[in-house]
N, CA, C and O atoms as a Tinker XYZ file with bonds, in Angstrom:
   212  protein
     1  N      0.842000   -1.182000    0.000000    73     2
     2  CA     0.000000    0.000000    0.000000    64     1     3
     3  C      0.891000    1.250000    0.000000    63     2     4     5
     4  O      1.880000    1.318000    0.729000    81     3
     5  N      0.535000    2.209000   -0.804000    73     3     6
     6  CA     1.302000    3.450000   -0.874000    64     5     7
     7  C      0.987000    4.357000    0.303000    63     6     8     9
     8  O     -0.143000    4.414000    0.790000    81     7
     9  N      2.000000    5.052000    0.738000    73     7    10
    10  CA     1.846000    6.011000    1.823000    64     9    11
    11  C      2.197000    7.397000    1.291000    63    10    12    13
    12  O      3.278000    7.601000    0.738000    81    11
    13  N      1.295000    8.333000    1.457000    73    11    14
    14  CA     1.560000    9.711000    1.026000    64    13    15
    15  C      2.544000   10.334000    2.006000    63    14    16    17
    16  O      2.295000   10.383000    3.210000    81    15
    17  N      3.670000   10.813000    1.469000    73    15    18
    18  CA     4.698000   11.387000    2.323000    64    17    19
    19  C      4.641000   12.902000    2.345000    63    18    20    21
    20  O      4.980000   13.523000    3.353000    81    19
    21  N      4.217000   13.500000    1.247000    73    19    22
    22  CA     4.141000   14.952000    1.181000    64    21    23
    23  C      3.391000   15.365000   -0.074000    63    22    24    25
    24  O      3.339000   14.632000   -1.062000    81    23
    25  N      2.817000   16.546000   -0.009000    73    23    26
    26  CA     2.193000   17.156000   -1.172000    64    25    27
    27  C      2.980000   18.420000   -1.475000    63    26    28    29
    28  O      3.205000   19.245000   -0.589000    81    27
    29  N      3.402000   18.573000   -2.731000    73    27    30
    30  CA     4.254000   19.698000   -3.111000    64    29    31
    31  C      3.528000   20.545000   -4.149000    63    30    32    33
    32  O      3.023000   20.040000   -5.151000    81    31
    33  N      3.492000   21.842000   -3.882000    73    31    34
    34  CA     2.902000   22.804000   -4.815000    64    33    35
    35  C      3.980000   23.842000   -5.132000    63    34    36    37
    36  O      4.575000   24.431000   -4.230000    81    35
    37  N      4.220000   24.055000   -6.424000    73    35    38
    38  CA     5.228000   25.030000   -6.836000    64    37    39
    39  C      4.557000   26.089000   -7.700000    63    38    40    41
    40  O      3.793000   25.771000   -8.612000    81    39
    41  N      4.848000   27.335000   -7.404000    73    39    42
    42  CA     4.295000   28.437000   -8.184000    64    41    43
    43  C      5.406000   29.452000   -8.450000    63    42    44    45
    44  O      6.487000   29.392000   -7.864000    81    43
    45  N      5.105000   30.379000   -9.348000    73    43    46
    46  CA     6.093000   31.401000   -9.697000    64    45    47
    47  C      5.394000   32.746000   -9.743000    63    46    48    49
    48  O      4.317000   32.892000  -10.321000    81    47
    49  N      6.039000   33.730000   -9.116000    73    47    50
    50  CA     5.547000   35.105000   -9.155000    64    49    51
    51  C      6.729000   35.982000   -9.521000    63    50    52    53
    52  O      7.690000   36.098000   -8.760000    81    51
    53  N      6.654000   36.593000  -10.686000    73    51    54
    54  CA     7.794000   37.376000  -11.165000    64    53    55
    55  C      8.967000   36.451000  -11.415000    63    54    56    57
    56  O      8.855000   35.483000  -12.167000    81    55
    57  N     10.090000   36.749000  -10.786000    73    55    58
    58  CA    11.296000   35.933000  -10.951000    64    57    59
    59  C     11.497000   34.945000   -9.809000    63    58    60    61
    60  O     12.538000   34.290000   -9.750000    81    59
    61  N     10.538000   34.818000   -8.907000    73    59    62
    62  CA    10.711000   33.980000   -7.721000    64    61    63
    63  C      9.793000   32.761000   -7.786000    63    62    64    65
    64  O      8.601000   32.869000   -8.074000    81    63
    65  N     10.389000   31.594000   -7.508000    73    63    66
    66  CA     9.631000   30.343000   -7.413000    64    65    67
    67  C      9.303000   30.101000   -5.942000    63    66    68    69
    68  O     10.142000   30.294000   -5.062000    81    67
    69  N      8.086000   29.681000   -5.698000    73    67    70
    70  CA     7.624000   29.381000   -4.341000    64    69    71
    71  C      7.214000   27.918000   -4.278000    63    70    72    73
    72  O      6.541000   27.414000   -5.178000    81    71
    73  N      7.618000   27.248000   -3.224000    73    71    74
    74  CA     7.224000   25.858000   -3.004000    64    73    75
    75  C      6.530000   25.762000   -1.653000    63    74    76    77
    76  O      6.985000   26.316000   -0.652000    81    75
    77  N      5.426000   25.049000   -1.658000    73    75    78
    78  CA     4.692000   24.782000   -0.418000    64    77    79
    79  C      4.617000   23.266000   -0.290000    63    78    80    81
    80  O      4.016000   22.590000   -1.124000    81    79
    81  N      5.234000   22.743000    0.762000    73    79    82
    82  CA     5.263000   21.309000    1.009000    64    81    83
    83  C      4.372000   21.039000    2.221000    63    82    84    85
    84  O      4.610000   21.556000    3.312000    81    83
    85  N      3.355000   20.229000    2.010000    73    83    86
    86  CA     2.442000   19.883000    3.096000    64    85    87
    87  C      2.684000   18.434000    3.493000    63    86    88    89
    88  O      2.595000   17.528000    2.665000    81    87
    89  N      2.990000   18.228000    4.762000    73    87    90
    90  CA     3.257000   16.897000    5.291000    64    89    91
    91  C      1.963000   16.286000    5.818000    63    90    92    93
    92  O      1.009000   17.012000    6.098000    81    91
    93  N      1.919000   14.959000    5.958000    73    91    94
    94  CA     0.705000   14.304000    6.466000    64    93    95
    95  C      0.275000   14.798000    7.848000    63    94    96    97
    96  O     -0.898000   14.694000    8.206000    81    95
    97  N      1.212000   15.330000    8.619000    73    95    98
    98  CA     0.899000   15.841000    9.957000    64    97    99
    99  C      0.174000   17.183000    9.900000    63    98   100   101
   100  O     -0.334000   17.672000   10.909000    81    99
   101  N      0.136000   17.776000    8.688000    73    99   102
   102  CA    -0.470000   19.091000    8.530000    64   101   103
   103  C      0.557000   20.206000    8.535000    63   102   104   105
   104  O      0.236000   21.356000    8.233000    81   103
   105  N      1.797000   19.865000    8.878000    73   103   106
   106  CA     2.868000   20.865000    8.874000    64   105   107
   107  C      3.106000   21.346000    7.443000    63   106   108   109
   108  O      3.128000   20.551000    6.503000    81   107
   109  N      3.282000   22.652000    7.296000    73   107   110
   110  CA     3.530000   23.244000    5.983000    64   109   111
   111  C      4.909000   23.883000    5.978000    63   110   112   113
   112  O      5.251000   24.661000    6.869000    81   111
   113  N      5.695000   23.546000    4.963000    73   111   114
   114  CA     7.033000   24.104000    4.789000    64   113   115
   115  C      6.975000   25.017000    3.568000    63   114   116   117
   116  O      6.525000   24.598000    2.501000    81   115
   117  N      7.419000   26.242000    3.717000    73   115   118
   118  CA     7.434000   27.196000    2.611000    64   117   119
   119  C      8.866000   27.506000    2.222000    63   118   120   121
   120  O      9.704000   27.812000    3.070000    81   119
   121  N      9.134000   27.423000    0.932000    73   119   122
   122  CA    10.468000   27.689000    0.405000    64   121   123
   123  C     10.341000   28.666000   -0.755000    63   122   124   125
   124  O      9.307000   28.715000   -1.421000    81   123
   125  N     11.389000   29.442000   -0.996000    73   123   126
   126  CA    11.381000   30.329000   -2.148000    64   125   127
   127  C     12.808000   30.539000   -2.633000    63   126   128   129
   128  O     13.761000   30.528000   -1.854000    81   127
   129  N     12.926000   30.731000   -3.949000    73   127   130
   130  CA    14.236000   30.955000   -4.537000    64   129   131
   131  C     14.034000   31.455000   -5.959000    63   130   132   133
   132  O     13.016000   31.150000   -6.580000    81   131
   133  N     14.969000   32.204000   -6.474000    73   131   134
   134  CA    14.875000   32.693000   -7.850000    64   133   135
   135  C     15.317000   31.631000   -8.854000    63   134   136   137
   136  O     15.074000   31.774000  -10.053000    81   135
   137  N     15.955000   30.584000   -8.382000    73   135   138
   138  CA    16.445000   29.507000   -9.256000    64   137   139
   139  C     15.561000   28.270000   -9.060000    63   138   140   141
   140  O     15.464000   27.737000   -7.955000    81   139
   141  N     14.919000   27.820000  -10.139000    73   139   142
   142  CA    13.992000   26.689000  -10.060000    64   141   143
   143  C     14.693000   25.428000   -9.544000    63   142   144   145
   144  O     14.156000   24.721000   -8.692000    81   143
   145  N     15.883000   25.152000  -10.059000    73   143   146
   146  CA    16.611000   23.962000   -9.618000    64   145   147
   147  C     16.954000   24.022000   -8.137000    63   146   148   149
   148  O     16.965000   22.993000   -7.460000    81   147
   149  N     17.233000   25.212000   -7.632000    73   147   150
   150  CA    17.522000   25.377000   -6.203000    64   149   151
   151  C     16.295000   25.055000   -5.352000    63   150   152   153
   152  O     16.413000   24.442000   -4.291000    81   151
   153  N     15.124000   25.468000   -5.820000    73   151   154
   154  CA    13.887000   25.152000   -5.090000    64   153   155
   155  C     13.702000   23.638000   -5.033000    63   154   156   157
   156  O     13.382000   23.086000   -3.980000    81   155
   157  N     13.904000   22.969000   -6.170000    73   155   158
   158  CA    13.770000   21.508000   -6.190000    64   157   159
   159  C     14.789000   20.850000   -5.263000    63   158   160   161
   160  O     14.465000   19.881000   -4.576000    81   159
   161  N     16.008000   21.364000   -5.239000    73   159   162
   162  CA    17.040000   20.824000   -4.360000    64   161   163
   163  C     16.672000   21.039000   -2.890000    63   162   164   165
   164  O     16.877000   20.152000   -2.060000    81   163
   165  N     16.132000   22.212000   -2.572000    73   163   166
   166  CA    15.710000   22.484000   -1.191000    64   165   167
   167  C     14.617000   21.503000   -0.770000    63   166   168   169
   168  O     14.646000   20.985000    0.346000    81   167
   169  N     13.657000   21.249000   -1.654000    73   167   170
   170  CA    12.580000   20.298000   -1.358000    64   169   171
   171  C     13.175000   18.914000   -1.117000    63   170   172   173
   172  O     12.870000   18.264000   -0.117000    81   171
   173  N     14.028000   18.467000   -2.044000    73   171   174
   174  CA    14.630000   17.139000   -1.925000    64   173   175
   175  C     15.437000   17.007000   -0.634000    63   174   176   177
   176  O     15.335000   15.992000    0.056000    81   175
   177  N     16.230000   18.011000   -0.305000    73   175   178
   178  CA    17.041000   17.963000    0.914000    64   177   179
   179  C     16.183000   17.899000    2.168000    63   178   180   181
   180  O     16.469000   17.128000    3.084000    81   179
   181  N     15.138000   18.704000    2.209000    73   179   182
   182  CA    14.269000   18.718000    3.388000    64   181   183
   183  C     13.579000   17.370000    3.572000    63   182   184   185
   184  O     13.526000   16.840000    4.682000    81   183
   185  N     13.050000   16.818000    2.481000    73   183   186
   186  CA    12.358000   15.531000    2.580000    64   185   187
   187  C     13.330000   14.411000    2.904000    63   186   188   189
   188  O     12.980000   13.480000    3.629000    81   187
   189  N     14.549000   14.486000    2.377000    73   187   190
   190  CA    15.560000   13.484000    2.692000    64   189   191
   191  C     15.886000   13.508000    4.183000    63   190   192   193
   192  O     16.008000   12.453000    4.806000    81   191
   193  N     16.029000   14.700000    4.761000    73   191   194
   194  CA    16.304000   14.813000    6.189000    64   193   195
   195  C     15.181000   14.216000    7.024000    63   194   196   197
   196  O     15.431000   13.580000    8.048000    81   195
   197  N     13.963000   14.420000    6.591000    73   195   198
   198  CA    12.804000   13.951000    7.348000    64   197   199
   199  C     12.542000   12.459000    7.182000    63   198   200   201
   200  O     12.202000   11.777000    8.149000    81   199
   201  N     12.698000   11.953000    5.968000    73   199   202
   202  CA    12.273000   10.593000    5.679000    64   201   203
   203  C     13.386000    9.660000    5.250000    63   202   204   205
   204  O     13.146000    8.465000    5.078000    81   203
   205  N     14.608000   10.170000    5.069000    73   203   206
   206  CA    15.721000    9.346000    4.609000    64   205   207
   207  C     16.125000    8.315000    5.623000    63   206   208   209
   208  O     15.886000    8.463000    6.821000    81   207
   209  N     16.737000    7.275000    5.129000    73   207   210
   210  CA    17.170000    6.188000    6.025000    64   209   211
   211  C     18.458000    6.500000    6.709000    63   210   212
   212  O     18.953000    5.690000    7.492000    81   211
């Protein structure tokens, strides 16, 4: 059975990318960066810290 680990929403306003990561606990993590790849890296790093082995 699959377990939902997080819901990720990414948006862009002007030159800034915004990411909203919602965890199953209801906790919301907000990230922002002008570089899209940096936002993705921030998301990956945060989730790795939380759920990595």
